[in-house]
Short mmCIF file of C-alpha atoms in Angstrom, two decimals:
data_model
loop_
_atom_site.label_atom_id
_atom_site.label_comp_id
_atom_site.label_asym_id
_atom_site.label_seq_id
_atom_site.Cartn_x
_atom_site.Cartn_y
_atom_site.Cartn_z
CA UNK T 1 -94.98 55.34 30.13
CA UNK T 2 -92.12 57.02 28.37
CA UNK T 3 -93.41 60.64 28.00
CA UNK T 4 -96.26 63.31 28.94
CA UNK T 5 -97.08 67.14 28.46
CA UNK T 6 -95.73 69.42 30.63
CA UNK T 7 -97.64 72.67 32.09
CA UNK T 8 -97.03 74.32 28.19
CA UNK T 9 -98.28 71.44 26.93
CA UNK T 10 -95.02 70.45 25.34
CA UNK T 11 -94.14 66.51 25.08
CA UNK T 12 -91.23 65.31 27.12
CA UNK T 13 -89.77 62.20 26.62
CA UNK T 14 -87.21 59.75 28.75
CA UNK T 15 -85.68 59.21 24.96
CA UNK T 16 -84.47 62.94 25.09
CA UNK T 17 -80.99 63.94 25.37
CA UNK T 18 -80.98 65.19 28.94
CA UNK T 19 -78.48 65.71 31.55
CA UNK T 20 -78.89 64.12 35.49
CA UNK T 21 -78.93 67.51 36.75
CA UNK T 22 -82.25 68.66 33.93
CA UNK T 23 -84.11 65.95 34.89
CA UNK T 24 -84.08 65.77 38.60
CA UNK T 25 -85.10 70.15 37.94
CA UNK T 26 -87.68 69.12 36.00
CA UNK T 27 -89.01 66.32 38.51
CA UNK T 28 -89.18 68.78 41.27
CA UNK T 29 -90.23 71.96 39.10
CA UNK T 30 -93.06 70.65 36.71
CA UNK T 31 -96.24 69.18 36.64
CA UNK T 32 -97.08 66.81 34.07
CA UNK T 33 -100.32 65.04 32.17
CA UNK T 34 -100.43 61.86 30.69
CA UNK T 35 -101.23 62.56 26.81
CA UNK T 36 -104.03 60.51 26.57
CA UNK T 37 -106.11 60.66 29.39
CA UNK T 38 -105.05 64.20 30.99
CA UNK T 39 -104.82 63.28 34.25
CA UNK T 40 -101.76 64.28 36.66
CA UNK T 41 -98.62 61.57 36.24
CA UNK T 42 -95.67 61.52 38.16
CA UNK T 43 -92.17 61.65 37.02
CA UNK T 44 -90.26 58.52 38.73
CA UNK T 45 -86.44 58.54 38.40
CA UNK T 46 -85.24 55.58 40.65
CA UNK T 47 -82.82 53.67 40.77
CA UNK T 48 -84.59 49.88 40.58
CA UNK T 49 -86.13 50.38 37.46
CA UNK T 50 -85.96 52.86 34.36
CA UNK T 51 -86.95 56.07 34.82
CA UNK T 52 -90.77 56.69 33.23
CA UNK T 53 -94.09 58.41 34.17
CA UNK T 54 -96.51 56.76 35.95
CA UNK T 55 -100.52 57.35 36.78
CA UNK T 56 -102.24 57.14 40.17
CA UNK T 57 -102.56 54.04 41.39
CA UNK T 58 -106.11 55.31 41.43
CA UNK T 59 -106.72 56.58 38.37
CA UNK T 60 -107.26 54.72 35.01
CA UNK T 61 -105.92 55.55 31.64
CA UNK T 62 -108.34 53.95 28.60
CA UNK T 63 -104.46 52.95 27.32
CA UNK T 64 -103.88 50.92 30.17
CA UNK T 65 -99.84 50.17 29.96
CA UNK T 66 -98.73 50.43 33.47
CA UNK T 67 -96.49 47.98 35.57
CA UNK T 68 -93.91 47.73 33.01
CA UNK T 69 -90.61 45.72 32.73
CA UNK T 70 -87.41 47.30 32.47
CA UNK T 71 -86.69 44.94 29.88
CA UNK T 72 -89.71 46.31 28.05
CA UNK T 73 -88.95 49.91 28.71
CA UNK T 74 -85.68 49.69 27.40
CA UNK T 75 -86.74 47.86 24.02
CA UNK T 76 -89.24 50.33 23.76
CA UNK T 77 -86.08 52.91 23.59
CA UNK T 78 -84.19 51.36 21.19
CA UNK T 79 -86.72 50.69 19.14
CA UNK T 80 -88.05 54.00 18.89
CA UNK T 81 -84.41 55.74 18.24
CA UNK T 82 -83.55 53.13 15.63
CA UNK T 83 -87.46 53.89 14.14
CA UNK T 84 -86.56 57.21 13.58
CA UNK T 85 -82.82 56.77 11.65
CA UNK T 86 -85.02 55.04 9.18
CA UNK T 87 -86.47 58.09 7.49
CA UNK T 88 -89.68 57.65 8.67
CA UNK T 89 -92.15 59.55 11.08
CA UNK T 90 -92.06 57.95 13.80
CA UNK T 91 -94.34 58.47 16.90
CA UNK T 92 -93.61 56.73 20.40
CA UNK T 93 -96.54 55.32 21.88
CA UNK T 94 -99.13 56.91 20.36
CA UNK T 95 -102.98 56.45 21.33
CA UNK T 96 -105.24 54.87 18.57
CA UNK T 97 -108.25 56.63 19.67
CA UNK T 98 -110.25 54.35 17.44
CA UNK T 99 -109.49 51.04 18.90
CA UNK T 100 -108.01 52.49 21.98
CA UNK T 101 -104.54 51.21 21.43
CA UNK T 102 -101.21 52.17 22.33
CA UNK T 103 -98.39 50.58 19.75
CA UNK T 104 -94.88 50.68 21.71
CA UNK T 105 -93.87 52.55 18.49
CA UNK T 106 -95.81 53.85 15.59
CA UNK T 107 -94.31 54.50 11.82
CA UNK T 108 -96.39 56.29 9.76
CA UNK T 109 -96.14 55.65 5.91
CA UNK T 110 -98.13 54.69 3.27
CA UNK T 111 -98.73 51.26 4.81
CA UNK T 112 -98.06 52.25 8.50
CA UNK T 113 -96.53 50.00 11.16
CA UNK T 114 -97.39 49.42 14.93
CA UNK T 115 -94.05 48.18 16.83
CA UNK T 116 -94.90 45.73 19.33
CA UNK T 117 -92.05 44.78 22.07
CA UNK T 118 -93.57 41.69 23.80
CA UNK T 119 -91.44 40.53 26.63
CA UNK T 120 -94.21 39.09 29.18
CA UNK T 121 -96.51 36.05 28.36
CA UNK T 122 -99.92 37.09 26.57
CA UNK T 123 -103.18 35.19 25.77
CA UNK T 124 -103.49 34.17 22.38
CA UNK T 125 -106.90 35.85 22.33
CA UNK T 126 -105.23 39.01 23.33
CA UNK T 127 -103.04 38.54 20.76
CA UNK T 128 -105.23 37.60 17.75
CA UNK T 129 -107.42 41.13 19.03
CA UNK T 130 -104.91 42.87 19.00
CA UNK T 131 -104.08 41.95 15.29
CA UNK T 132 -107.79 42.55 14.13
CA UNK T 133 -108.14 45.91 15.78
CA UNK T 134 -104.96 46.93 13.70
CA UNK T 135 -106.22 45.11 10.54
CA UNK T 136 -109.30 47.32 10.47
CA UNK T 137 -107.33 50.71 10.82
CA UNK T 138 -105.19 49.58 8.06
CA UNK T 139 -102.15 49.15 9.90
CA UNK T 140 -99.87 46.26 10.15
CA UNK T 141 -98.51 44.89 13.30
CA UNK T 142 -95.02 43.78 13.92
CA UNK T 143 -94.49 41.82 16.67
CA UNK T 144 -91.01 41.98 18.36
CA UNK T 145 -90.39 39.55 21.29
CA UNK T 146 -87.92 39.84 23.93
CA UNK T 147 -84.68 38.23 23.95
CA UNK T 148 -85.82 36.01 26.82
CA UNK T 149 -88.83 34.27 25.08
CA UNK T 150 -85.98 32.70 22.30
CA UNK T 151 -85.42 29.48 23.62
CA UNK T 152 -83.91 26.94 21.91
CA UNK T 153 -84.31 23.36 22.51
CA UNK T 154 -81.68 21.74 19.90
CA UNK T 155 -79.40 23.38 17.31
CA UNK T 156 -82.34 23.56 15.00
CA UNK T 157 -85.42 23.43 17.24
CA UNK T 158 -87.18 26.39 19.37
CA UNK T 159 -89.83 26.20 22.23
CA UNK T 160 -92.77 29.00 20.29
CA UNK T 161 -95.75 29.37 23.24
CA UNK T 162 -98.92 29.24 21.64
CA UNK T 163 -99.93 32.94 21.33
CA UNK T 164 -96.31 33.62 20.17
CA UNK T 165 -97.60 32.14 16.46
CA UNK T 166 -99.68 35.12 16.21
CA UNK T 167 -97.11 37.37 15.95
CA UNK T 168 -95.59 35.23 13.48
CA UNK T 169 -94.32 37.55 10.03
CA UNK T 170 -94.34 36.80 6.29
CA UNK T 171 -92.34 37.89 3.97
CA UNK T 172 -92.97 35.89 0.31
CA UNK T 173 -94.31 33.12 2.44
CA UNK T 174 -91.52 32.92 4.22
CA UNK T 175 -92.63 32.95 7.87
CA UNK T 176 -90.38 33.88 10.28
CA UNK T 177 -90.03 35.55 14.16
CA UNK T 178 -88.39 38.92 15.02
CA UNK T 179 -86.63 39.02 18.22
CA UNK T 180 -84.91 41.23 20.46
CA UNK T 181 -82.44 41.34 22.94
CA UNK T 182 -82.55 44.72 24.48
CA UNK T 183 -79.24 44.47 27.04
CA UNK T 184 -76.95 43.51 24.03
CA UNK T 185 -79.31 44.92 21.15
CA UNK T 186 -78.84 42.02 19.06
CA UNK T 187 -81.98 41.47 16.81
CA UNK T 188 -82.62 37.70 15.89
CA UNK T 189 -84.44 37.10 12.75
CA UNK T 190 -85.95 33.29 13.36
CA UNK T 191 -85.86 32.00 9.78
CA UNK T 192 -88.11 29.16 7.64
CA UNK T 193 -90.56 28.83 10.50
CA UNK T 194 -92.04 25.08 10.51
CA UNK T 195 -94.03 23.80 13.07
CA UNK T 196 -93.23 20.31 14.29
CA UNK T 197 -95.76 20.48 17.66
CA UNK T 198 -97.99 22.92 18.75
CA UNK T 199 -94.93 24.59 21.00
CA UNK T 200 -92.22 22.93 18.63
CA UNK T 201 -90.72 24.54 15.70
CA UNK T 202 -87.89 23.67 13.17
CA UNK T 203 -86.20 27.22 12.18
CA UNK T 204 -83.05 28.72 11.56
CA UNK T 205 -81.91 31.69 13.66
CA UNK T 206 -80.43 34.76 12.03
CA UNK T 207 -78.45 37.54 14.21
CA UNK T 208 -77.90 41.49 13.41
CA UNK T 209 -76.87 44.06 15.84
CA UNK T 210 -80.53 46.74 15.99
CA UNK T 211 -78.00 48.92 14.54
CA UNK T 212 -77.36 47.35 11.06
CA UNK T 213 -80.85 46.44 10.61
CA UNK T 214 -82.90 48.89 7.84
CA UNK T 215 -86.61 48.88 8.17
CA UNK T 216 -86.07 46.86 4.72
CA UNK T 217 -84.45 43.79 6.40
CA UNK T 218 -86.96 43.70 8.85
CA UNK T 219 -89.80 43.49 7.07
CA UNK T 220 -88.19 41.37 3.71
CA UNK T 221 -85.40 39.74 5.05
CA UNK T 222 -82.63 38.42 2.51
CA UNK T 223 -82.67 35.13 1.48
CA UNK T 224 -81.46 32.55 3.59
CA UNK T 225 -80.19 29.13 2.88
CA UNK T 226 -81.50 26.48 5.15
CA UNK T 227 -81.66 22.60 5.57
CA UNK T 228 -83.79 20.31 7.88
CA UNK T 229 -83.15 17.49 6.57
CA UNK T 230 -80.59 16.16 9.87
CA UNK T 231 -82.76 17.72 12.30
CA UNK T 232 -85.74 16.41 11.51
CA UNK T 233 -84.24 13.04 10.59
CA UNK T 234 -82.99 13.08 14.64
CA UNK T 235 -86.48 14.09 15.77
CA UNK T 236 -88.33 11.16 13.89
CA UNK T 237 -86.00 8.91 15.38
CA UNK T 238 -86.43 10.35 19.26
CA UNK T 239 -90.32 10.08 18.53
CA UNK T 240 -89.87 6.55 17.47
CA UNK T 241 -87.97 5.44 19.94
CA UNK T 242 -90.05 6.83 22.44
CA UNK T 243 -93.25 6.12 20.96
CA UNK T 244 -94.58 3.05 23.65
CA UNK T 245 -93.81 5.94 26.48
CA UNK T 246 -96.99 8.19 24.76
CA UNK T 247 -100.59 6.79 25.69
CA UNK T 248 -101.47 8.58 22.23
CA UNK T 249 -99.27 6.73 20.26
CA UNK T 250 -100.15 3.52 21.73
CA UNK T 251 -103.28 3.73 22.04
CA UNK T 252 -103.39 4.60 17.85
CA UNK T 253 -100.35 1.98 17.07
CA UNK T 254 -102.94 -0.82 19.03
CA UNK T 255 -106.20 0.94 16.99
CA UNK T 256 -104.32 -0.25 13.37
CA UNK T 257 -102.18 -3.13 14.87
CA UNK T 258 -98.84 -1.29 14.16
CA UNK T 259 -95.58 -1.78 15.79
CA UNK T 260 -94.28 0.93 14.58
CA UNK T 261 -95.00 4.56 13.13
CA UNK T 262 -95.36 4.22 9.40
CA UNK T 263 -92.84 5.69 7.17
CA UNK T 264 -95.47 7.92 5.58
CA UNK T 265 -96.61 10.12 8.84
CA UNK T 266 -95.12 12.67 10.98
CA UNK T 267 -94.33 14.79 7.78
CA UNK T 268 -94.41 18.53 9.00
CA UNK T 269 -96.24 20.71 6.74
CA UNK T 270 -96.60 24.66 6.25
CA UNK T 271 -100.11 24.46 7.65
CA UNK T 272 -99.16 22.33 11.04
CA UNK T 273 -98.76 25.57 12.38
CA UNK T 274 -102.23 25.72 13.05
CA UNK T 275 -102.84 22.34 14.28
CA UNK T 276 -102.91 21.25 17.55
CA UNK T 277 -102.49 17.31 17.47
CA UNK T 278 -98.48 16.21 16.16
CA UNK T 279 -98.41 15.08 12.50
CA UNK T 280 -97.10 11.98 13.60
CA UNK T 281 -100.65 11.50 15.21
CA UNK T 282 -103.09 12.54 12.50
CA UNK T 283 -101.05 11.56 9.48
CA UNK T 284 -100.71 7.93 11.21
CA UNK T 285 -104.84 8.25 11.52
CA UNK T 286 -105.47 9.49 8.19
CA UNK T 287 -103.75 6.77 6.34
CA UNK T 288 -104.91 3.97 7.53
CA UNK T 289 -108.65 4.65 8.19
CA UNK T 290 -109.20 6.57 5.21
CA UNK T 291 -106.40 7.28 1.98
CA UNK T 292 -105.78 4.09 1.53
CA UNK T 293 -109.13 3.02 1.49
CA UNK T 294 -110.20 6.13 -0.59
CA UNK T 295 -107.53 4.96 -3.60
CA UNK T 296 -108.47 1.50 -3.97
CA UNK T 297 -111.28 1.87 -6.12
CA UNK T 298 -110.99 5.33 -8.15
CA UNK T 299 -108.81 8.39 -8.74
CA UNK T 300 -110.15 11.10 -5.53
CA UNK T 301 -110.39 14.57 -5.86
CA UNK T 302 -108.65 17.25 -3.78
CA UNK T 303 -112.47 18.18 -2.28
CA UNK T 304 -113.30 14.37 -1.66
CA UNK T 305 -109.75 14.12 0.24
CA UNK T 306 -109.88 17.44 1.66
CA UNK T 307 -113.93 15.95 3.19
CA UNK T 308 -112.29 12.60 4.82
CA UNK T 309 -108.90 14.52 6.59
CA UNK T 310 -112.08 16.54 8.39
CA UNK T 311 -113.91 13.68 9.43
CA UNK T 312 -109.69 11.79 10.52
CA UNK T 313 -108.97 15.12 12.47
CA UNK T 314 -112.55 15.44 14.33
CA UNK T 315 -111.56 12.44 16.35
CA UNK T 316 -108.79 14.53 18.31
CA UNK T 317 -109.81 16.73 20.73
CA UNK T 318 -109.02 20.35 19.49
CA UNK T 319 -107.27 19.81 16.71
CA UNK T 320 -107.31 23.44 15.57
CA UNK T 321 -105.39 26.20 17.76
CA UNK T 322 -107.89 29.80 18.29
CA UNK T 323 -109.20 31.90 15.90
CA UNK T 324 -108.48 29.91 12.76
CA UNK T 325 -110.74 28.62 10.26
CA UNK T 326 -111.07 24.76 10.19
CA UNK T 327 -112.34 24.63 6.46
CA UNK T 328 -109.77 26.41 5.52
CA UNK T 329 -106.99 25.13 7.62
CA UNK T 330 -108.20 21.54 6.15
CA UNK T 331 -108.34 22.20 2.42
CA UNK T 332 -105.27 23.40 2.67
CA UNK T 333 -103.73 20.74 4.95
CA UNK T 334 -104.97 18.35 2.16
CA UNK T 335 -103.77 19.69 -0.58
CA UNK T 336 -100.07 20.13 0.83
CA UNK T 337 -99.94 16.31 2.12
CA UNK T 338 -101.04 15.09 -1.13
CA UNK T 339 -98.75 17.26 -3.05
CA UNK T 340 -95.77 15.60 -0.65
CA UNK T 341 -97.25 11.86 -1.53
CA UNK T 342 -96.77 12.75 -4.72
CA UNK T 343 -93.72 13.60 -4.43
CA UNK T 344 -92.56 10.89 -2.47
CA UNK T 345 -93.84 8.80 -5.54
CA UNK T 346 -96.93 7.32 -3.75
CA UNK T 347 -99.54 9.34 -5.79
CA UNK T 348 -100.51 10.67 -9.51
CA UNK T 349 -102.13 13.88 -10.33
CA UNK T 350 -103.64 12.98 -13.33
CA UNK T 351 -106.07 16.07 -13.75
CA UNK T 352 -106.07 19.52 -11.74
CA UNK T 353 -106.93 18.65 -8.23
CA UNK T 354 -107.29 14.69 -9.01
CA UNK T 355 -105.16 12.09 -7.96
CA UNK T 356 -104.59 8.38 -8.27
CA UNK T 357 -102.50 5.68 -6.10
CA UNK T 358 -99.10 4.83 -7.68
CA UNK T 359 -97.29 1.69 -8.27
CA UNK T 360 -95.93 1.55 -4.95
CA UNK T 361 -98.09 1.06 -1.58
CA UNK T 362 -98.19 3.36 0.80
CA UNK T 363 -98.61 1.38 3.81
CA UNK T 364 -95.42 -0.75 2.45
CA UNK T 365 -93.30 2.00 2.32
CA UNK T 366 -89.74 1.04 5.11
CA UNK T 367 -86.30 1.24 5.26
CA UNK T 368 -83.83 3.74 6.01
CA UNK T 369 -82.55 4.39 2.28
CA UNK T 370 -86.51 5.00 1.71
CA UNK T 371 -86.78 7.25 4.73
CA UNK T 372 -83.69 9.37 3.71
CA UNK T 373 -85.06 9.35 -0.05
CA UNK T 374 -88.37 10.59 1.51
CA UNK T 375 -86.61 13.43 3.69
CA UNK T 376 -84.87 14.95 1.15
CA UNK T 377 -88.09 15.27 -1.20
CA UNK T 378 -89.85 17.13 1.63
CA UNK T 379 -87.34 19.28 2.37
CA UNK T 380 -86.59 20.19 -1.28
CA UNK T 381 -90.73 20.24 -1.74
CA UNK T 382 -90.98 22.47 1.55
CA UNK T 383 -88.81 25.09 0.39
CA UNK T 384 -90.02 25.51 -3.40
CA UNK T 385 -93.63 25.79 -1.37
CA UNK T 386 -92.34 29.12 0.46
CA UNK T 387 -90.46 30.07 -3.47
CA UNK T 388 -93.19 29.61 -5.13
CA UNK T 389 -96.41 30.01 -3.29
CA UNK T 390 -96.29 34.00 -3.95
CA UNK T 391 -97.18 36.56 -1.65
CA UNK T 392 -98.30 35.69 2.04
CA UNK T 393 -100.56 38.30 3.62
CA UNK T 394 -98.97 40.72 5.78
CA UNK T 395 -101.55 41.87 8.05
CA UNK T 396 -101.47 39.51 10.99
CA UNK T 397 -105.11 39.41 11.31
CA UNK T 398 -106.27 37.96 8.03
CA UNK T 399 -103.20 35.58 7.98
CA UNK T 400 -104.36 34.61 11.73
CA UNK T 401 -107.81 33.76 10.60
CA UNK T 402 -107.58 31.29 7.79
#
């Protein structure tokens, strides 16, 4: 805890402009309260870890927030000093009487913001609660992670742990991750979010010192050019030459006596974020026991499609990550992977919602001229979906819950 009332009931802060000398007086001179819960705190200026107030290991605060990293601490700081050069009131950890929360830093405007600095592994349930509780005071979250917690595996690929995706932001359906380093207090803006495996993402990294960032870039980032089209190319290939080493993949290659993964799965799409089973899995799956099947006969609509993908994903054990809605999650799953066979050239919209099977086969489609044809039409269809698509939702907990 960063501050508490003094005997004249006056807030004192560890972000105050203090000498040594004022604040080892005031450590052996005052008594102080924690704001929320009243109860006697203790001033702790050591030399392990930043100085802060801290309860009674006895007593309990309905805030809870004890046993905190220095990491933490100091993002906490920074966040709060560069909150306040941005013209805004800004309130460090304020209690939220109503859901009994305690936002790291709290910016009160029209449409007020709760700063979250996340350094330490959370629950996804946690997470997601967290959201709601904020939804329903009209306040939107923005989740800041820790420096540590960017890791990335390849020059275009990132390790995201599951509850992580819940602090995911939007910003004209852009999604993207806000991190921040608080020893150099370097903020990285993780750019064109797309999820490749359930703790796998494509995304392009974006760095700013806390410093030059306005309130602005943080929550409507500029435009950023980006291509996945190498990256993703190199990651089919790794999965494909390590397919016979995945009991999954064997076990689904033997089902449809393949040899290989067809050319027409493992397509990542805006709404794999919320899947838990890779797309080379249920794509593979979906093909061959039921779109190719379903086009033989008749044009299908975007319902009839969206019904079979529910019945293809049902045979994976939880498919869907927490707190999202499989209905929804499935409709819209359907409609992107049709709009991508279409245009790879496989399907026809001939009405709104209605397709029919083209020319071409899709279970013939091979080669690596097709396969680099077919890479740049998803890249090219994946970024007019984030142009075009309009305006995400902003509030973490309704975008969580779809």
């Amino acid at each position: 805890m960063l501050q508490a009332l003094d005997e004249n009931d006056r807030l004192i802060r560890f972000t105050d402009k203090r000498s040594y000398s004022e604040w080892r007086y005031l450590q052996k001179a005052g008594r102080f309260r924690c704001p929320i819960c009243k109860q006697q705190v203790r001033m702790r200026l050591g030399t392990k870890r930043r100085w802060h107030f801290a309860h009674q290991k006895s007593e309990q605060c309905p805030s809870g927030g004890e046993g905190e990293s220095d990491e933490h601490v100091r993002g906490k700081q920074l966040l709060f000093h560069w909150a306040a050069k941005q013209n805004k009131a800004t309130q460090l950890e304020t209690y939220l009487r109503e859901s009994k929360q305690r936002p790291d830093v709290y910016i009160e405007a029209s449409s007020p913001l709760a700063l979250e600095f996340q350094c330490a592994t959370l629950s996804a349930k946690t997470l997601y609660e967290r959201n709601t509780l904020y939804a329903r005071q009209g306040i939107s979250p923005v989740w800041i992670f820790g420096g540590n917690r960017l890791k990335r595996k390849r020059r275009q690929m990132f390790q995201i742990h599951q509850f992580e995706w819940y602090g995911l932001q939007y910003a004209q359906r852009e999604p993207f991750f806000i991190y921040l380093d608080a020893h150099t207090e370097q903020v990285c803006l993780l750019r064109h979010v797309v999820a490749v495996l359930p703790s796998l993402a494509l995304a392009t990294p974006s760095f700013i010192a806390l410093e030059r960032l306005t309130l602005s870039d943080l929550r409507h980032p500029p435009p950023l050019s980006v291509c996945y089209t190498d990256s993703l190319s190199a990651y089919r290939q790794q999965v494909k030459n390590n397919v016979h080493r995945n009991r999954l993949f064997v076990h689904l290659l033997g089902t449809f006596q393949l040899t290989d993964i067809p050319l027409t799965a493992g397509w990542p799409l805006p709404t794999q974020r919320y899947l838990q089973v890779s797309p080379f899995l249920w794509q593979t799956s979906f093909i061959h026991a039921y779109l190719c099947h379903a086009f033989n006969s008749a044009p299908r609509t975007l319902t009839q499609i969206a019904v079979l993908l529910s019945s293809c994903l049902r045979q994976f054990r939880h498919p869907f990550k927490p707190y999202c809605n499989p209905k929804k999650v499935t409709s819209h799953l359907a409609r992107e992977y049709l709009a991508l066979l279409e245009v790879f050239g496989l399907l026809k919209k001939i009405a709104p919602a209605t397709f029919i099977k083209s020319d071409e086969e899709i279970l013939s489609c091979s080669g690596k001229e097709k396969e680099q044809h077919f890479l740049r039409c998803w890249h090219e269809w994946l970024l007019a979906h984030h142009k075009h698509a309009g305006e995400a939702e902003t509030k973490q907990g309704k975008e969580a819950s779809i």
